[in-house]
C-alpha cells in the first residue's frame, strides 16, 4: 500500500499514538525529523506548531499537510513515527516498509541557519545538556538578551522544549547567531568546555613585559588627580559607576551597560571596525572610567581577553612632536621593554586580538580627525596624529581593539564611519550621586546633610549628575551647608564656590584683611586666568615652567591647588602642569576675560560667534585673533583645533554666568562698574543675536503641519548661557521672538541640567508649544526641573527618558493645573502600575486632555483597571496607547467597560499586551456602542477565532471604525483569509 494511503487510513491511530500520552514530545520529535528531511519547510513548521493550541489540533495539521505533500513525504512521516513512537504505540500501526533511520542523513550543509534545520534532531539532543552554556555564549556574542534567555528557559518547558525554543530563537536571529551556537556545540564536543580549548601560553618575555606594563599602569591609575591634594582617597574608595548607554538603538540591548560591555560584543554596529568610542560631556567621567578599566585590567580583575593594554592620553600626545613608528609609540609612551623589543612587537603584530589600546580625550588633540592620510606600516615613522588616526580607522594594527574617549562635539562623520560602536557616558544616576557623596565623606552624618541639602535645591542636584560638579559640591560641603538661601543654582555658582574654597583653604588668614575674597586673590586669578585663556586658544592643556612664568604664575599661585603636576609616563625631567580639570581651565579663562581691563572689545562677540563658524564648516580662530602672536608660535598653520569649540562654549557659559547681576558685587571688588556693565551688555546682545539666528533657520511649515523647530547644535548651549545669567529679562527677550508650535529636541543629550535651563527660558514663551524631548536622559530629576515650563507645553513627548512613577507623580500634579497641557507620550520609560493612579486622577480632573501614550512600559491588568477608573469619568480623551504592556484580558475588559460610553475616543492601541479572545470580545463592545473610534490596534496578542467573531459581529453595527489590526494573533492563514472576506476592515 502506498505510504499516502497508509497515513490516511491510519489517521485516527496515528493521532492517538501521538497525543494520548498528553506529552508533546512525540509530535515535536517527528517535526524535528521532518524539518531535517526537508519534508517540512520552516513556514509549515510554524503553521503546525502553534503555541497554546491543543496538541491534537497541531497533530492533525501535520497529517493534513504531509498528506498534501505526496507519497514521499508520507513515507518519511511513517519512518519518523516508527523511530519516535514507543514500542507499545507502534504495535498497532503499519509502516509499509518505511523504516529507514532518519537521523543518518547525508550532510549537505549550506549556511549555519540551514544546518540548524538539517541537524535539528541531533542538535536538540546535544543542547538538552548544555542550555545554560549555549545561552551564555549567545548572550556574550550579543545575539541574545537576558529576556530572551528567560523566554527559552521558561519553567513550563521540558529540557527538549527549551532546546527547540533555543533553536527557533537562534534561527530568527539569523546567520551570525546560528554560527555562534554551532561553534559552541562543536567546541563543547571537542574539548568538553570551550574554555579548556586555549592551552596556549604566551612567551615568557611577553609575560614579563605584561607584568611591567601592568604595574606601571596600576601605579598611574590608583589615584584620581582631583583628589591629589587630599591624599588618602584611592580610586577604589571613590569610584562610582556612571551611566553607560549605547548611542544607537539596538533591539537586543535594553538598560545600562557594564564597564566590560565597552569592549564586549554588545551593540556592535560594524563587525569590521576596531574602535569603540565612549563619548560624553566635559566632566562626565570619561577619563575616570578609562582609569578604572586600566586599573582593573592591571590587577587581572577585568578585560581578561587582553594580554596587553596600552593607555594613551591625547593631551600628552600633543606634546610629541617627533615622527614615530607604532613600535616607538607603544614602547616610549607606555612602557619600555627591558629586552627583545623586536620579538615583543612581532608578538603584538601576530596577536592583535590580545591587545587593547585606549586613547583618552580625542577632543583634546590639536588636530581634528581625518582619514585622508593613509599610513599602514607599523614600523614606519609618521607624525603621531597620523599614527593615531590610522590606528582608529583600522588601517594600522587591524584587529587590535581600540577604545577612544571624546566629547561628542569633536567627533564628526569622518570618524563615525570607522566605529565599531558608540557608547555614551551620561554621568551619575540619582543613586550614583548618593553613592558618590557617601564615599566622599567618611562621616556619614555629613554625607546625609549634604544629600539633604541637595534634595532641597534640585537645580544643584541636577548639576551633580555631572561627576566633576558632584566632586566640587562634595569638596565644598561646608560652604554649601552654610549658605542656606544663597545656595548655588548655576554652574558658575558652583565654580565660584570651589574658587573661594581653594583660596580660603590655602590661605585662611587672608579672610581677615577686610577686603573681599576675590579681591584678596586677584593676582592669582589673573595669572592663572591668563595661562588658562592662552591655553584654551591654542588647545594647550599641559604647561611648562616657562609657560607659567610668561603668565606670571608664582609658586604661591601653584599652591592654591588649581594646577596639578602632569603625570606623564614618558616624562622628561622638567615639571609640567595642568589644571585639575579642563572645565577649571575654562572657568579661569572666563575669569580672565571678565576681570582683565585690557581685553580687546571684540573678544566677547568672537567668543559667542563660534557656532556660526562651525555651521559653515570654518574653523574658529577667534581666540587666535585675540592672542599675541608669540603665544601662537608652535601651533602650525592649518593645525586644526578640534577641542576649541566645546571649550570655547564652556568658557562662554562661564563668561555669561560671571557677568550676571548676582555676581556684580563680588566682581566690583576687582574691576570698574562701567567695564563690567559694558561686558554684560555685550553678552546680552550676543545671546539675543544668537537666538535670532536660530529662529531664522526655522523652515516655513508644510501646509497642514505645525510650525516646527528642530534644535540646531548650539541652541541648547545658548539656552544654558541665558540661564547662567539668571536674568529673566534676557530670557523673556529671547523667547518673545520665538514663534513655533513645536520644539523638537530629540537626541540632544538633555539631562537634568539642561531641563533646568530649558524650563527657565521656555517659561517665557508667548504661546504654548509641543515640547519634544524624546531619546534624552531627562529622568525623574529632569522631569521635576521641567515643571516651571509645563504651562507652555500643550504636548510633552518624553519617550525613552528613564522616567519612573515618582517623576510622573510630580509631573501630573503640576500638569493638572496647566490649562494648555493636553497630550503626553511616555513610550519606553520605567513606568509601572504605580503611575496609573496619577493618570487616572488626571483623566478625571482634566476634561480637555486629548492623548495618553504609555507604550512599552510595565503596566499590568491592575494598572489598566486604575486607568479605566479615570476613563469612566473622562469626556475628552481621543488617543490612548498602551502598546507593549501586559494588561491581558482582565485589563482589556476593564478598559473596554470604561470606554464603551466614550464620545471622544478615536484611536486605541493595545498591541502586544497578552490580550486573548475574552479581551477581544469585551473590546467589541466599544465598537458596538461607540461612534467615534476609527482605529483599533490589537496586533501581536493571543486572540483566537472566538474573539475575532465577536469583533466581526460588532463591526456589523458600526460604520465609523476604519480598521481593526489583528496581525500576529492565534489564527491560521485559512482563518485569516476567511475572516478578511467576511469583514474587510479586519487587517491581518
Ligand atoms: P571627563 O574625562 O569626562 O572630562 P573626568 O573623568 O576627568 O571627566 O572626571 C572629572 C572628575 O569627576 C574626576 O576627577 C573625579 O573627581 C570625578 N569623577 C568622574 N567620574 C567619576 C567616577 N566614576 N567616580 C568617582 N568620581 C568621578
Coordinates of N, CA and C and ligand atoms in Angstrom, one line a residue, residues 224-227 238-242 281-289 428 436 467-468 471 581, ligand 1:
X224 N 42.9 59.5 41.8 CA 42.3 60.5 40.9 C 43.0 61.8 41.1
X225 N 43.3 62.5 40.0 CA 44.0 63.7 40.1 C 43.3 64.8 41.0
X226 N 42.0 64.7 40.9 CA 41.2 65.7 41.7 C 41.4 65.5 43.2
X227 N 41.8 64.3 43.5 CA 42.0 64.0 44.9 C 43.5 64.1 45.3
X238 N 36.7 55.8 45.9 CA 35.8 56.8 45.4 C 35.0 56.4 44.1
X239 N 35.6 55.5 43.4 CA 35.0 55.2 42.1 C 33.5 54.8 42.2
X240 N 32.7 55.5 41.4 CA 31.2 55.2 41.4 C 30.8 55.0 40.0
X241 N 30.0 54.0 39.8 CA 29.5 53.7 38.4 C 28.8 54.8 37.8
X242 N 29.2 55.1 36.6 CA 28.5 56.1 35.8 C 27.4 55.4 34.9
X281 N 30.0 64.6 27.9 CA 30.4 66.0 28.1 C 31.6 66.1 29.0
X282 N 32.2 67.3 29.0 CA 33.3 67.5 29.9 C 32.9 67.2 31.4
X283 N 33.7 66.5 32.1 CA 33.5 66.3 33.5 C 32.5 65.1 33.8
X284 N 32.1 64.4 32.7 CA 31.1 63.3 33.0 C 31.8 62.0 33.4
X285 N 33.1 62.1 33.4 CA 33.8 60.9 33.9 C 34.5 60.0 32.9
X286 N 34.8 60.5 31.7 CA 35.4 59.7 30.7 C 36.8 59.2 31.1
X287 N 37.6 60.1 31.6 CA 39.0 59.8 31.9 C 39.0 58.8 33.1
X288 N 38.1 59.1 34.0 CA 38.0 58.3 35.2 C 37.6 56.9 34.9
X289 N 36.6 56.8 34.0 CA 36.2 55.5 33.5 C 37.3 54.7 32.9
X428 N 26.5 60.5 36.6 CA 25.9 59.7 37.7 C 24.4 59.6 37.5
X436 N 28.2 58.4 45.6 CA 29.5 59.2 45.5 C 29.6 60.0 46.8
X467 N 29.8 64.2 37.2 CA 30.6 63.9 38.4 C 31.6 65.0 38.8
X468 N 32.1 65.8 37.9 CA 33.1 66.8 38.3 C 32.4 67.8 39.2
X471 N 31.8 66.3 42.6 CA 33.1 66.4 43.3 C 33.2 67.7 44.0
X581 N 41.0 70.1 36.1 CA 40.1 69.6 35.1 C 39.9 70.6 34.0
Ligands
LIG1 P1 36.0 63.8 31.7 O1 37.1 63.0 31.3 O2 34.7 63.3 31.2 O3 36.1 65.3 31.5 P2 36.8 63.1 34.4 O4 36.9 61.6 34.3 O5 38.1 63.9 34.3 O6 35.8 63.7 33.3 O7 36.1 63.5 35.7 C1 36.2 64.7 36.4 C2 36.2 64.4 37.9 O8 34.9 63.9 38.3 C3 37.2 63.4 38.4 O9 38.4 63.9 38.6 C4 36.5 62.9 39.6 O10 36.7 63.7 40.7 C5 35.1 62.9 39.3 N1 34.6 61.6 38.7 C6 34.4 61.4 37.4 N2 33.9 60.1 37.3 C7 33.9 59.6 38.5 C8 33.5 58.3 38.9 N3 33.1 57.3 38.1 N4 33.6 58.0 40.3 C9 34.0 59.0 41.1 N5 34.4 60.2 40.7 C10 34.3 60.5 39.4

